[in-house]
Coordinates of C-alpha atoms and ligand atoms in Angstrom, one line a residue:
M986 CA 327.8 85.9 165.3
K987 CA 325.1 88.5 166.0
N988 CA 321.5 87.6 165.1
N989 CA 319.2 90.5 164.4
E990 CA 316.1 88.5 164.7
I991 CA 313.7 89.6 167.5
I992 CA 310.7 87.7 168.8
D993 CA 308.2 90.2 170.3
K994 CA 305.5 89.1 172.7
K995 CA 302.2 90.2 174.0
P996 CA 302.4 92.8 176.9
I997 CA 302.2 91.2 180.3
T998 CA 300.1 92.3 183.3
D999 CA 301.8 90.5 186.2
G1000 CA 305.2 89.8 187.6
L1001 CA 308.2 91.8 186.1
I1002 CA 306.3 94.3 184.0
D1003 CA 308.9 97.0 183.3
Y1004 CA 312.4 95.6 183.2
E1005 CA 314.3 98.8 182.7
K1006 CA 312.6 100.7 185.5
I1007 CA 312.9 97.8 188.0
Y1008 CA 316.5 97.2 187.1
E1009 CA 317.3 100.9 187.7
K1010 CA 315.8 101.1 191.2
F1011 CA 316.2 97.5 192.5
S1012 CA 318.0 97.0 195.8
W1013 CA 318.6 93.7 197.6
E1014 CA 318.3 95.5 200.9
T1015 CA 314.9 96.8 200.2
L1016 CA 313.7 93.4 199.0
K1017 CA 315.1 91.9 202.2
K1018 CA 313.1 94.4 204.3
E1019 CA 309.9 93.7 202.2
L1020 CA 310.3 90.0 202.8
N1021 CA 310.5 90.7 206.5
I1022 CA 313.6 88.7 207.0
N1023 CA 315.2 88.8 210.5
D1024 CA 318.7 87.5 210.6
G1025 CA 319.1 84.9 213.3
R1026 CA 315.4 83.9 213.0
V1027 CA 315.3 82.4 209.5
N1028 CA 315.1 79.0 208.1
I1029 CA 314.4 78.5 204.4
A1030 CA 312.4 75.4 205.3
Y1031 CA 310.0 77.6 207.3
D1032 CA 309.5 80.0 204.4
A1033 CA 309.1 77.2 201.8
V1034 CA 306.8 74.8 203.7
D1035 CA 305.7 75.6 207.2
K1036 CA 304.6 79.2 206.5
H1037 CA 302.3 78.1 203.7
A1038 CA 300.9 75.4 206.0
Q1039 CA 299.6 78.2 208.2
T1040 CA 297.8 80.1 205.5
W1041 CA 295.1 79.5 202.9
R1042 CA 297.7 77.5 201.0
K1043 CA 297.7 74.7 203.6
N1044 CA 295.5 72.4 201.5
K1045 CA 297.1 73.5 198.2
V1046 CA 299.1 70.7 196.5
A1047 CA 302.8 71.4 196.9
L1048 CA 304.0 68.3 195.1
Y1049 CA 302.4 66.2 192.4
W1050 CA 304.7 63.2 192.1
E1051 CA 304.6 60.6 189.3
G1052 CA 306.8 57.5 189.2
A1053 CA 308.2 55.8 186.1
D1054 CA 305.5 53.1 186.5
G1055 CA 302.7 55.7 186.4
T1056 CA 302.1 55.7 190.2
C1057 CA 300.9 59.2 191.2
Q1058 CA 301.0 60.8 194.7
K1059 CA 300.2 64.2 195.9
Y1060 CA 301.2 66.2 199.0
T1061 CA 299.7 69.4 200.3
F1062 CA 301.8 72.0 202.1
L1063 CA 300.2 70.9 205.4
E1064 CA 301.1 67.2 204.7
L1065 CA 304.6 68.3 203.7
K1066 CA 305.0 70.2 207.0
S1067 CA 304.1 67.1 208.9
L1068 CA 306.3 64.7 206.8
T1069 CA 309.3 67.0 207.0
N1070 CA 308.9 67.3 210.7
K1071 CA 308.8 63.5 211.1
C1072 CA 311.9 63.2 208.9
A1073 CA 313.7 65.9 210.9
N1074 CA 312.9 64.1 214.2
M1075 CA 314.1 60.8 212.7
L1076 CA 317.5 62.5 211.8
Q1077 CA 317.7 64.2 215.1
K1078 CA 317.2 60.8 216.9
L1079 CA 320.2 59.5 214.9
G1080 CA 322.2 62.4 216.3
V1081 CA 322.2 64.8 213.4
K1082 CA 322.6 68.4 214.5
K1083 CA 323.1 71.9 213.1
G1084 CA 326.0 72.0 210.7
D1085 CA 326.2 68.3 210.1
R1086 CA 326.3 67.1 206.5
V1087 CA 323.6 64.8 205.4
F1088 CA 324.0 63.5 201.8
L1089 CA 321.3 62.3 199.5
F1090 CA 321.8 59.7 196.8
L1091 CA 318.3 59.1 195.6
P1092 CA 316.2 59.0 192.5
R1093 CA 313.5 61.8 192.3
L1094 CA 311.4 60.2 195.0
P1095 CA 309.1 62.2 197.3
E1096 CA 311.5 61.3 200.1
L1097 CA 314.3 63.2 198.4
F1098 CA 312.2 66.4 198.5
I1099 CA 311.0 65.7 202.0
S1100 CA 314.6 65.0 203.3
M1101 CA 316.0 68.2 201.8
V1102 CA 313.5 70.3 203.7
A1103 CA 313.9 68.2 206.9
I1104 CA 317.7 68.6 206.8
A1105 CA 317.2 72.4 206.5
K1106 CA 314.8 72.3 209.5
L1107 CA 317.5 70.8 211.6
G1108 CA 320.1 73.4 210.5
A1109 CA 322.1 70.6 208.9
I1110 CA 323.6 70.9 205.4
A1111 CA 322.2 68.9 202.5
G1112 CA 324.4 67.3 199.8
P1113 CA 322.2 66.2 196.9
M1114 CA 323.9 63.8 194.5
F1115 CA 322.8 62.8 191.0
S1116 CA 321.6 59.2 191.0
A1117 CA 323.7 58.4 187.9
F1118 CA 326.9 58.7 189.9
G1119 CA 329.2 55.8 190.3
P1120 CA 331.1 54.8 193.5
D1121 CA 334.1 57.1 192.9
A1122 CA 331.9 60.2 192.4
V1123 CA 330.0 59.3 195.6
R1124 CA 333.1 58.6 197.6
D1125 CA 334.8 61.9 196.6
R1126 CA 331.8 63.9 197.7
L1127 CA 331.2 62.0 201.0
Q1128 CA 334.9 62.1 201.8
N1129 CA 335.4 65.8 201.1
S1130 CA 332.2 66.9 203.0
E1131 CA 332.8 64.4 205.9
A1132 CA 329.1 63.5 205.7
R1133 CA 327.7 61.8 208.8
V1134 CA 324.6 60.4 207.2
L1135 CA 323.7 59.2 203.7
I1136 CA 320.1 58.7 202.6
T1137 CA 319.8 56.3 199.6
T1138 CA 317.9 53.3 198.3
P1139 CA 318.9 49.6 198.6
E1140 CA 319.7 49.6 194.8
L1141 CA 321.9 52.7 194.9
K1142 CA 323.6 51.6 198.1
E1143 CA 325.1 48.7 196.2
R1144 CA 327.2 51.3 194.4
V1145 CA 328.4 52.7 197.7
D1146 CA 329.3 49.4 199.3
T1147 CA 332.6 49.1 197.5
V1148 CA 333.8 52.4 198.8
L1149 CA 332.4 52.3 202.3
W1150 CA 335.8 51.3 203.8
E1151 CA 337.1 54.7 202.6
L1152 CA 334.4 56.7 204.5
P1153 CA 335.2 56.5 208.2
K1154 CA 333.2 59.6 209.0
L1155 CA 329.9 58.2 207.6
E1156 CA 327.9 56.9 210.7
H1157 CA 324.5 56.0 209.2
I1158 CA 323.1 54.9 205.9
I1159 CA 319.3 55.4 205.8
L1160 CA 317.6 53.3 203.2
V1161 CA 314.4 54.5 201.6
N1162 CA 312.9 51.1 201.2
D1163 CA 310.4 49.9 198.8
D1164 CA 307.8 47.9 200.9
K1165 CA 307.3 45.6 198.0
R1166 CA 310.9 44.4 197.9
E1167 CA 311.3 40.9 199.4
G1168 CA 313.4 40.9 202.5
A1169 CA 313.8 44.7 202.4
E1170 CA 314.3 44.9 206.1
E1171 CA 317.7 43.3 206.4
E1172 CA 319.5 43.4 209.7
G1173 CA 322.1 46.1 210.2
N1174 CA 320.4 48.5 207.9
V1175 CA 318.4 51.6 209.0
Y1176 CA 315.1 52.1 207.2
Y1177 CA 313.5 55.4 206.4
H1178 CA 309.9 54.2 206.5
T1179 CA 310.4 52.2 209.7
L1180 CA 312.1 55.0 211.5
I1181 CA 309.7 57.6 210.4
K1182 CA 306.6 55.6 211.6
D1183 CA 307.5 56.3 215.2
S1184 CA 308.6 59.9 214.7
S1185 CA 306.5 62.8 216.0
D1186 CA 305.0 65.2 213.4
T1187 CA 305.9 68.2 215.5
F1188 CA 309.4 69.7 215.4
E1189 CA 311.0 72.8 216.6
T1190 CA 312.7 74.3 213.5
E1191 CA 316.2 75.5 214.2
W1192 CA 316.5 79.3 213.7
M1193 CA 319.4 80.2 211.6
K1194 CA 321.6 83.1 210.7
L1195 CA 321.3 84.1 207.0
E1196 CA 325.0 83.2 206.5
D1197 CA 324.6 79.6 207.9
P1198 CA 325.2 76.9 205.3
L1199 CA 322.2 75.2 203.6
Y1200 CA 323.5 73.0 200.9
I1201 CA 326.7 71.8 199.2
L1202 CA 326.7 70.9 195.5
Y1203 CA 329.9 69.5 193.9
T1204 CA 330.8 70.9 190.6
S1205 CA 333.7 70.3 188.1
G1206 CA 336.6 72.6 187.2
T1207 CA 339.5 72.0 184.9
T1208 CA 341.7 70.4 187.5
G1209 CA 341.4 68.4 190.6
K1210 CA 338.4 66.7 192.1
P1211 CA 334.9 68.2 192.1
K1212 CA 334.6 71.3 194.4
G1213 CA 332.0 71.7 197.1
V1214 CA 330.2 74.9 196.2
T1215 CA 328.6 76.0 199.5
H1216 CA 325.4 78.0 199.7
V1217 CA 323.6 79.5 202.7
H1218 CA 320.0 80.3 203.9
N1219 CA 320.4 83.8 202.6
D1220 CA 320.1 82.3 199.1
M1221 CA 316.3 82.3 199.7
I1222 CA 316.1 86.0 198.8
S1223 CA 317.5 85.3 195.3
H1224 CA 315.5 82.1 195.0
Y1225 CA 312.3 83.8 195.7
I1226 CA 312.6 86.8 193.4
T1227 CA 314.2 85.0 190.4
T1228 CA 311.5 82.4 190.5
K1229 CA 308.9 85.1 190.4
W1230 CA 310.4 87.3 187.8
A1231 CA 312.6 85.1 185.6
L1232 CA 310.3 82.0 185.6
D1233 CA 307.2 84.1 186.0
L1234 CA 305.6 81.8 188.5
R1235 CA 302.2 82.7 190.0
D1236 CA 299.9 81.1 192.5
D1237 CA 297.7 79.3 190.1
D1238 CA 300.6 77.7 188.2
I1239 CA 301.5 74.0 188.0
Y1240 CA 305.1 74.0 187.3
W1241 CA 307.5 71.3 186.0
C1242 CA 311.3 71.6 186.3
T1243 CA 312.8 68.6 184.5
A1244 CA 316.2 68.9 186.2
D1245 CA 317.3 66.5 188.9
P1246 CA 318.0 67.9 192.3
G1247 CA 321.5 66.4 192.0
W1248 CA 322.2 69.5 189.8
V1249 CA 321.8 73.1 190.9
T1250 CA 318.7 73.8 188.7
G1251 CA 316.9 70.9 190.3
T1252 CA 317.8 72.0 193.9
V1253 CA 317.0 75.7 193.4
Y1254 CA 314.2 75.8 190.8
G1255 CA 313.0 72.2 191.3
L1256 CA 312.4 72.7 195.0
W1257 CA 313.3 75.9 196.9
G1258 CA 312.3 78.7 194.5
P1259 CA 308.8 77.4 193.7
W1260 CA 308.0 76.4 197.2
L1261 CA 309.2 79.7 198.6
C1262 CA 306.6 81.2 196.2
G1263 CA 304.0 78.6 197.3
I1264 CA 303.7 77.0 193.9
S1265 CA 302.5 73.5 193.0
L1266 CA 305.4 71.4 191.7
Y1267 CA 305.1 68.4 189.4
V1268 CA 307.9 65.8 189.5
Y1269 CA 308.4 62.9 187.1
D1270 CA 310.8 60.2 188.3
G1271 CA 311.2 58.7 184.9
R1272 CA 313.5 58.8 181.9
F1273 CA 313.3 61.1 178.9
D1274 CA 310.6 60.1 176.5
A1275 CA 309.0 62.6 174.1
A1276 CA 305.5 61.2 174.2
K1277 CA 305.6 60.7 178.0
W1278 CA 306.8 64.2 178.6
Y1279 CA 303.9 65.7 176.5
E1280 CA 301.5 63.3 178.2
S1281 CA 302.7 64.7 181.6
I1282 CA 302.1 68.3 180.4
Q1283 CA 298.6 67.4 179.2
N1284 CA 297.5 65.3 182.1
H1285 CA 298.9 67.5 184.9
K1286 CA 298.0 70.7 183.1
I1287 CA 301.5 72.1 183.4
T1288 CA 301.5 75.9 182.9
V1289 CA 305.2 76.7 183.4
W1290 CA 307.9 74.4 182.1
Y1291 CA 311.7 74.8 182.9
T1292 CA 313.9 72.4 180.9
A1293 CA 317.2 72.2 179.0
P1294 CA 318.4 72.6 175.4
T1295 CA 319.4 68.9 175.0
A1296 CA 315.9 67.8 176.0
L1297 CA 314.4 70.4 173.6
R1298 CA 316.6 69.3 170.8
M1299 CA 315.5 65.7 171.4
L1300 CA 311.9 66.8 171.4
M1301 CA 312.5 68.6 168.2
K1302 CA 314.0 65.4 166.7
A1303 CA 311.0 63.4 167.9
G1304 CA 308.9 65.6 165.5
D1305 CA 305.8 67.6 165.4
E1306 CA 303.5 64.6 164.9
V1307 CA 304.1 63.7 168.6
I1308 CA 303.2 67.2 169.7
E1309 CA 299.9 67.0 167.7
K1310 CA 298.8 63.9 169.7
Y1311 CA 298.7 65.9 172.9
D1312 CA 296.8 68.9 174.3
L1313 CA 299.5 71.2 175.4
S1314 CA 297.3 74.2 175.7
S1315 CA 297.8 74.6 179.5
L1316 CA 301.4 75.8 178.8
R1317 CA 301.9 79.5 179.1
Y1318 CA 305.6 80.0 179.8
I1319 CA 308.7 77.9 178.8
C1320 CA 312.3 78.4 180.0
S1321 CA 315.6 76.7 179.3
V1322 CA 319.0 76.6 181.0
G1323 CA 322.3 74.8 181.1
E1324 CA 323.8 75.1 177.6
P1325 CA 323.5 77.4 174.6
L1326 CA 319.9 77.3 173.3
N1327 CA 320.0 77.3 169.5
P1328 CA 317.9 80.0 167.7
E1329 CA 316.5 77.1 165.6
V1330 CA 315.0 75.5 168.7
I1331 CA 313.4 78.7 169.7
R1332 CA 311.9 79.2 166.3
W1333 CA 310.7 75.6 166.3
G1334 CA 309.2 76.0 169.8
S1335 CA 307.4 79.1 168.8
K1336 CA 305.6 77.2 166.1
G1337 CA 305.2 73.7 167.8
Y1338 CA 304.2 74.9 171.2
G1339 CA 303.0 78.3 170.1
L1340 CA 305.3 79.8 172.7
P1341 CA 308.8 81.2 172.7
I1342 CA 311.4 79.5 174.9
H1343 CA 313.1 81.8 177.4
D1344 CA 316.8 81.0 177.8
N1345 CA 318.5 82.0 181.0
W1346 CA 322.1 81.7 182.3
W1347 CA 323.5 80.9 185.7
Q1348 CA 325.9 78.4 187.5
T1349 CA 326.1 76.2 190.5
E1350 CA 328.3 79.0 192.0
T1351 CA 325.8 81.9 191.4
G1352 CA 323.0 80.0 193.1
S1353 CA 320.3 81.6 191.1
I1354 CA 319.5 83.0 187.6
M1355 CA 321.8 85.8 186.7
I1356 CA 320.9 86.6 183.1
A1357 CA 317.6 85.9 181.6
N1358 CA 315.0 86.5 178.9
Y1359 CA 311.9 87.9 180.7
P1360 CA 308.2 87.8 179.8
C1361 CA 308.2 91.6 179.4
L1362 CA 311.2 91.8 177.0
P1363 CA 311.5 90.7 173.3
I1364 CA 313.6 87.7 172.8
K1365 CA 316.7 87.8 170.5
P1366 CA 317.1 84.1 169.6
G1367 CA 320.5 82.9 170.6
S1368 CA 321.0 85.5 173.4
M1369 CA 320.9 84.6 177.1
G1370 CA 319.0 87.8 177.7
K1371 CA 319.8 90.6 180.2
P1372 CA 321.1 90.7 183.8
F1373 CA 318.6 90.1 186.5
P1374 CA 317.7 93.2 188.6
G1375 CA 320.4 93.6 191.3
I1376 CA 323.0 91.8 189.1
K1377 CA 325.8 93.7 187.5
A1378 CA 327.2 91.6 184.6
A1379 CA 330.0 92.7 182.4
I1380 CA 332.4 91.5 179.7
I1381 CA 335.9 92.1 180.9
D1382 CA 339.5 91.6 179.7
G1383 CA 342.1 89.6 181.6
K1384 CA 342.9 92.6 183.8
G1385 CA 339.3 93.2 184.8
F1386 CA 338.6 96.2 182.5
E1387 CA 335.1 96.3 181.0
L1388 CA 335.0 95.8 177.2
P1389 CA 332.7 97.7 174.9
A1390 CA 329.6 96.2 173.2
G1391 CA 330.4 93.6 170.6
Q1392 CA 333.8 92.6 171.9
H1393 CA 334.3 89.0 173.2
G1394 CA 335.7 88.7 176.7
L1395 CA 335.3 87.0 180.0
L1396 CA 331.8 87.0 181.5
A1397 CA 332.0 88.5 185.0
L1398 CA 329.7 89.5 187.8
K1399 CA 330.0 92.1 190.6
P1400 CA 330.0 90.1 193.8
G1401 CA 327.4 90.7 196.5
W1402 CA 324.1 89.1 195.4
P1403 CA 322.3 87.0 198.1
S1404 CA 322.9 83.5 196.5
M1405 CA 326.5 83.9 195.6
L1406 CA 328.6 80.9 196.7
R1407 CA 330.0 81.5 200.2
T1408 CA 333.0 79.1 200.0
I1409 CA 334.3 76.0 198.5
W1410 CA 333.9 73.4 201.2
G1411 CA 337.3 73.0 202.9
D1412 CA 339.1 75.0 200.2
E1413 CA 339.0 78.8 200.9
K1414 CA 341.9 79.3 198.6
R1415 CA 340.0 78.0 195.6
F1416 CA 337.0 80.1 196.6
K1417 CA 339.2 83.3 196.6
E1418 CA 340.5 82.4 193.1
Y1419 CA 337.0 83.2 191.7
F1420 CA 337.6 86.8 192.5
N1421 CA 341.2 87.2 191.2
V1422 CA 340.4 89.4 188.3
N1423 CA 340.2 92.8 189.9
G1424 CA 337.5 91.8 192.4
W1425 CA 335.0 90.6 189.8
Y1426 CA 333.5 87.2 190.2
A1427 CA 334.9 85.4 187.1
T1428 CA 332.4 82.9 185.7
G1429 CA 334.8 80.9 183.5
D1430 CA 332.6 81.6 180.5
T1431 CA 333.3 83.9 177.5
A1432 CA 330.6 86.0 176.0
Y1433 CA 329.8 89.4 174.5
K1434 CA 327.1 92.1 175.1
D1435 CA 325.3 93.8 172.3
E1436 CA 324.3 97.5 172.0
D1437 CA 320.9 96.8 173.6
G1438 CA 322.5 95.1 176.7
Y1439 CA 321.7 91.5 175.7
F1440 CA 324.4 88.9 176.5
W1441 CA 325.5 86.3 174.1
F1442 CA 327.3 83.1 175.1
V1443 CA 330.5 82.3 173.3
G1444 CA 332.1 79.4 175.1
R1445 CA 334.1 78.3 178.2
A1446 CA 337.4 80.0 179.0
D1447 CA 338.7 76.7 180.3
D1448 CA 338.5 73.0 179.4
V1449 CA 335.3 72.2 181.3
I1450 CA 332.9 70.1 179.2
N1451 CA 329.2 70.7 179.0
T1452 CA 327.5 67.5 177.8
S1453 CA 323.7 67.6 177.8
G1454 CA 323.9 70.5 180.2
H1455 CA 326.0 68.4 182.7
R1456 CA 329.2 70.0 183.7
V1457 CA 332.1 67.5 183.5
G1458 CA 335.7 68.1 184.4
P1459 CA 338.2 66.5 182.0
F1460 CA 340.5 65.7 184.8
E1461 CA 337.9 63.6 186.6
V1462 CA 337.4 61.4 183.5
E1463 CA 341.2 61.2 182.8
S1464 CA 341.8 60.1 186.5
A1465 CA 339.0 57.5 186.3
L1466 CA 340.5 56.1 183.0
L1467 CA 343.9 55.8 184.7
E1468 CA 342.3 53.5 187.2
H1469 CA 341.9 50.9 184.4
R1470 CA 344.8 48.5 184.1
A1471 CA 345.2 49.0 180.4
V1472 CA 345.5 52.8 180.5
A1473 CA 348.9 54.6 180.7
E1474 CA 347.8 58.1 179.9
S1475 CA 344.7 59.9 178.8
G1476 CA 343.6 63.3 177.6
V1477 CA 339.9 64.2 177.6
I1478 CA 338.1 67.0 175.6
G1479 CA 334.6 68.1 174.8
K1480 CA 333.7 67.6 171.1
P1481 CA 330.8 69.6 169.6
D1482 CA 327.7 67.5 169.1
A1483 CA 324.4 68.6 167.4
E1484 CA 322.2 67.0 170.0
R1485 CA 324.1 67.0 173.3
G1486 CA 326.0 70.3 172.9
E1487 CA 329.2 68.4 173.5
I1488 CA 330.2 64.8 173.9
I1489 CA 333.2 63.5 175.8
K1490 CA 336.1 62.3 173.7
A1491 CA 339.1 60.5 175.3
F1492 CA 342.5 60.1 173.8
V1493 CA 344.1 57.0 175.4
V1494 CA 347.7 55.8 175.5
L1495 CA 347.8 52.1 176.4
R1496 CA 350.2 50.4 178.7
E1497 CA 352.8 47.9 177.4
G1498 CA 351.1 44.6 176.5
Y1499 CA 347.7 46.1 175.6
K1500 CA 346.5 46.6 172.0
P1501 CA 343.8 48.9 170.7
S1502 CA 340.6 47.0 169.9
K1503 CA 336.8 47.6 169.7
E1504 CA 336.4 45.4 172.8
L1505 CA 338.8 47.4 174.9
E1506 CA 337.1 50.6 173.8
E1507 CA 333.7 49.3 175.0
E1508 CA 335.3 48.0 178.2
L1509 CA 336.7 51.5 178.9
K1510 CA 333.3 53.1 178.3
I1511 CA 331.6 50.7 180.7
F1512 CA 334.4 51.2 183.2
I1513 CA 333.8 54.9 183.4
R1514 CA 330.0 54.6 183.4
H1515 CA 330.3 52.3 186.4
H1516 CA 333.0 54.0 188.3
L1517 CA 332.4 57.7 187.7
A1518 CA 329.0 58.4 186.3
A1519 CA 326.7 57.4 183.5
H1520 CA 326.7 60.9 182.0
A1521 CA 330.5 61.2 182.1
Y1522 CA 331.6 58.3 180.0
P1523 CA 333.5 59.1 176.8
K1524 CA 331.3 58.4 173.8
E1525 CA 334.4 58.5 171.6
I1526 CA 337.8 56.9 172.4
E1527 CA 340.8 57.3 170.2
F1528 CA 343.9 55.2 171.0
C1529 CA 347.2 57.0 170.4
T1530 CA 350.9 56.4 171.1
N1531 CA 351.5 59.7 172.9
L1532 CA 349.8 62.9 174.1
P1533 CA 350.9 66.5 173.5
K1534 CA 352.3 67.9 176.8
T1535 CA 353.7 71.1 178.1
R1536 CA 357.4 71.0 179.2
S1537 CA 356.0 70.8 182.8
G1538 CA 354.1 67.6 181.8
K1539 CA 350.6 69.0 181.6
I1540 CA 348.4 67.5 178.9
M1541 CA 347.6 70.1 176.2
R1542 CA 343.9 69.5 175.8
R1543 CA 343.6 72.6 173.7
L1544 CA 345.9 71.0 171.1
L1545 CA 344.0 67.7 171.2
K1546 CA 340.8 69.6 170.5
A1547 CA 342.3 71.7 167.7
K1548 CA 343.7 68.6 166.0
D1549 CA 340.4 66.7 166.4
L1550 CA 338.4 69.5 165.0
G1551 CA 340.9 70.4 162.3
L1552 CA 341.4 73.9 163.8
P1553 CA 344.6 76.0 163.9
T1554 CA 346.8 74.8 166.8
G1555 CA 347.9 78.3 167.9
D1556 CA 350.9 78.9 170.1
L1557 CA 353.0 75.8 170.5
S1558 CA 356.0 77.3 172.3
T1559 CA 355.2 75.5 175.6
L1560 CA 355.0 72.1 173.9
E1561 CA 357.3 69.4 175.2
D1562 CA 358.7 68.4 171.8
Ligands
LIG3010 P1 326.4 74.3 186.2 O1 327.2 75.0 187.3 O2 326.6 72.9 186.2 O3 325.0 74.7 186.2 O4 327.0 74.8 184.8 C1 327.1 76.2 184.5 C2 327.7 76.4 183.2 O5 326.7 75.9 182.2 C3 327.9 77.8 182.8 O6 329.1 78.3 183.3 C4 327.8 77.8 181.3 O7 329.1 77.3 180.7 C5 326.8 76.7 181.0 N1 325.4 77.4 180.9 C6 324.5 77.5 181.8 N2 323.4 78.2 181.2 C7 323.7 78.5 180.0 C8 323.1 79.1 178.9 N3 321.8 79.6 179.0 N4 323.7 79.3 177.7 C9 325.0 78.8 177.6 N5 325.7 78.1 178.5 C10 325.0 78.0 179.7

């Protein structure tokens, strides 16, 4: 429950200096005017890249990129302008036009960042996908969005090949080829680097309306397939100001966001937000490794670092001796997002890094940070902080009435901030459901607010699983398990885990003729890794003879979870038998 500990900080002299005063007088309309935004003549790509290429920032490094093998590359804003123009021309030559969906299934290569900007320049809609996805996850997204073009690598394309026959709307696959690969230029394939060579580096950016779509990111709910959360160019207003005030980014920063652009943090704060503010980004296209991460901070003199609780817990586990081997004195501000940040980790960070960690809260649907710990406010370890200026957050009951401080309830937001989702792609009904509770935007999370206005996360109001900060729908895993010949039924839950927040546990009823075994358990895990996604496989599988169901046949995951954790089972009146 409530933690009375407070971490106070030195006064700041830049950025968001007086939270209460700014919160009181803030208006999105005024900010829009200040940013000189003219509807119908906007394009986020212009503001994030081309604009800087016309100012003193033109030779400033926009992207420091490092590959897993240690290869380093850097790109100035001017170079990015030219490369994104070339990429936009390449896509245009392939017939891509305003409103078309271009999906990206790429590791964190420079081409991923370049393509995202180029797609926006064309007025097309980008669909970034996490490179750990399997064929089923990719198929669902390409099918639902009716994407015309996919940009991927030869290696990742192999995962798409098996589902290509199910994607009639997909016209082109562009391969970001590795020149070193033998026989890379196979016939019948379209190659990024070959096409781009002949492309012009001048391009007429498409002027957009603020409400024109910019990107779609698929996210999981309790039921059904992932939903295409759709965002628009207007989001840039939120991206810009939250990057400045919640991440505290300034012109001389070198900033590292460890999230992959296949997740919303990587798209918004790993690309758009910092570039809108003209900040130098560092990107590392490698796996987690404590020593390597510290080496990156040391060698690239990272000043602001945005990461996630699971990574911080893993760093804490790696121990203080690793920290001592590196010079991390460049760091001045650390933020975290995606899952609850344990007070213990904040205390450890304050000692190990000499800096507190600033938790903040938001979702794919909110499109930008909604609740945060700010440089100018004391941190209450365990709290997500206070609402961002312009954001009205509340704890409500099931009817939409605000609850007093200290009471647990649904975390809700007053609609109307610039980066709020605009629709669920092809599913307006589902979009409207977000606003069913008396006009509030219902987040699906439960929380409470204390007397000082700080918000504290309690849990999810639904069955959605958060494993290492990745949102996974139990239904998707259950459906994928059912594709295996041995599985008759399955029920999937999130089980608390000290390192990953939650792990995925599956209860599986086998078909006639199959017997539980260690081998079958392993086979099912690999099956999910390959079909759905590497992060979505059940770490634990329990074979059982039946699953608790409601009379209408729905699996009662709540009951599975209660039994697994030895908790009270609650109301059983809807149980089948
Ligand atoms: P996603 O849309 O994938 O970014 O997931 C959003 C969900 O992650 C939220 O609804 C929360 O359940 C969880 N989440 C995000 N940030 C935090 C945080 N700071 N503390 C606790 N949970 C968080």
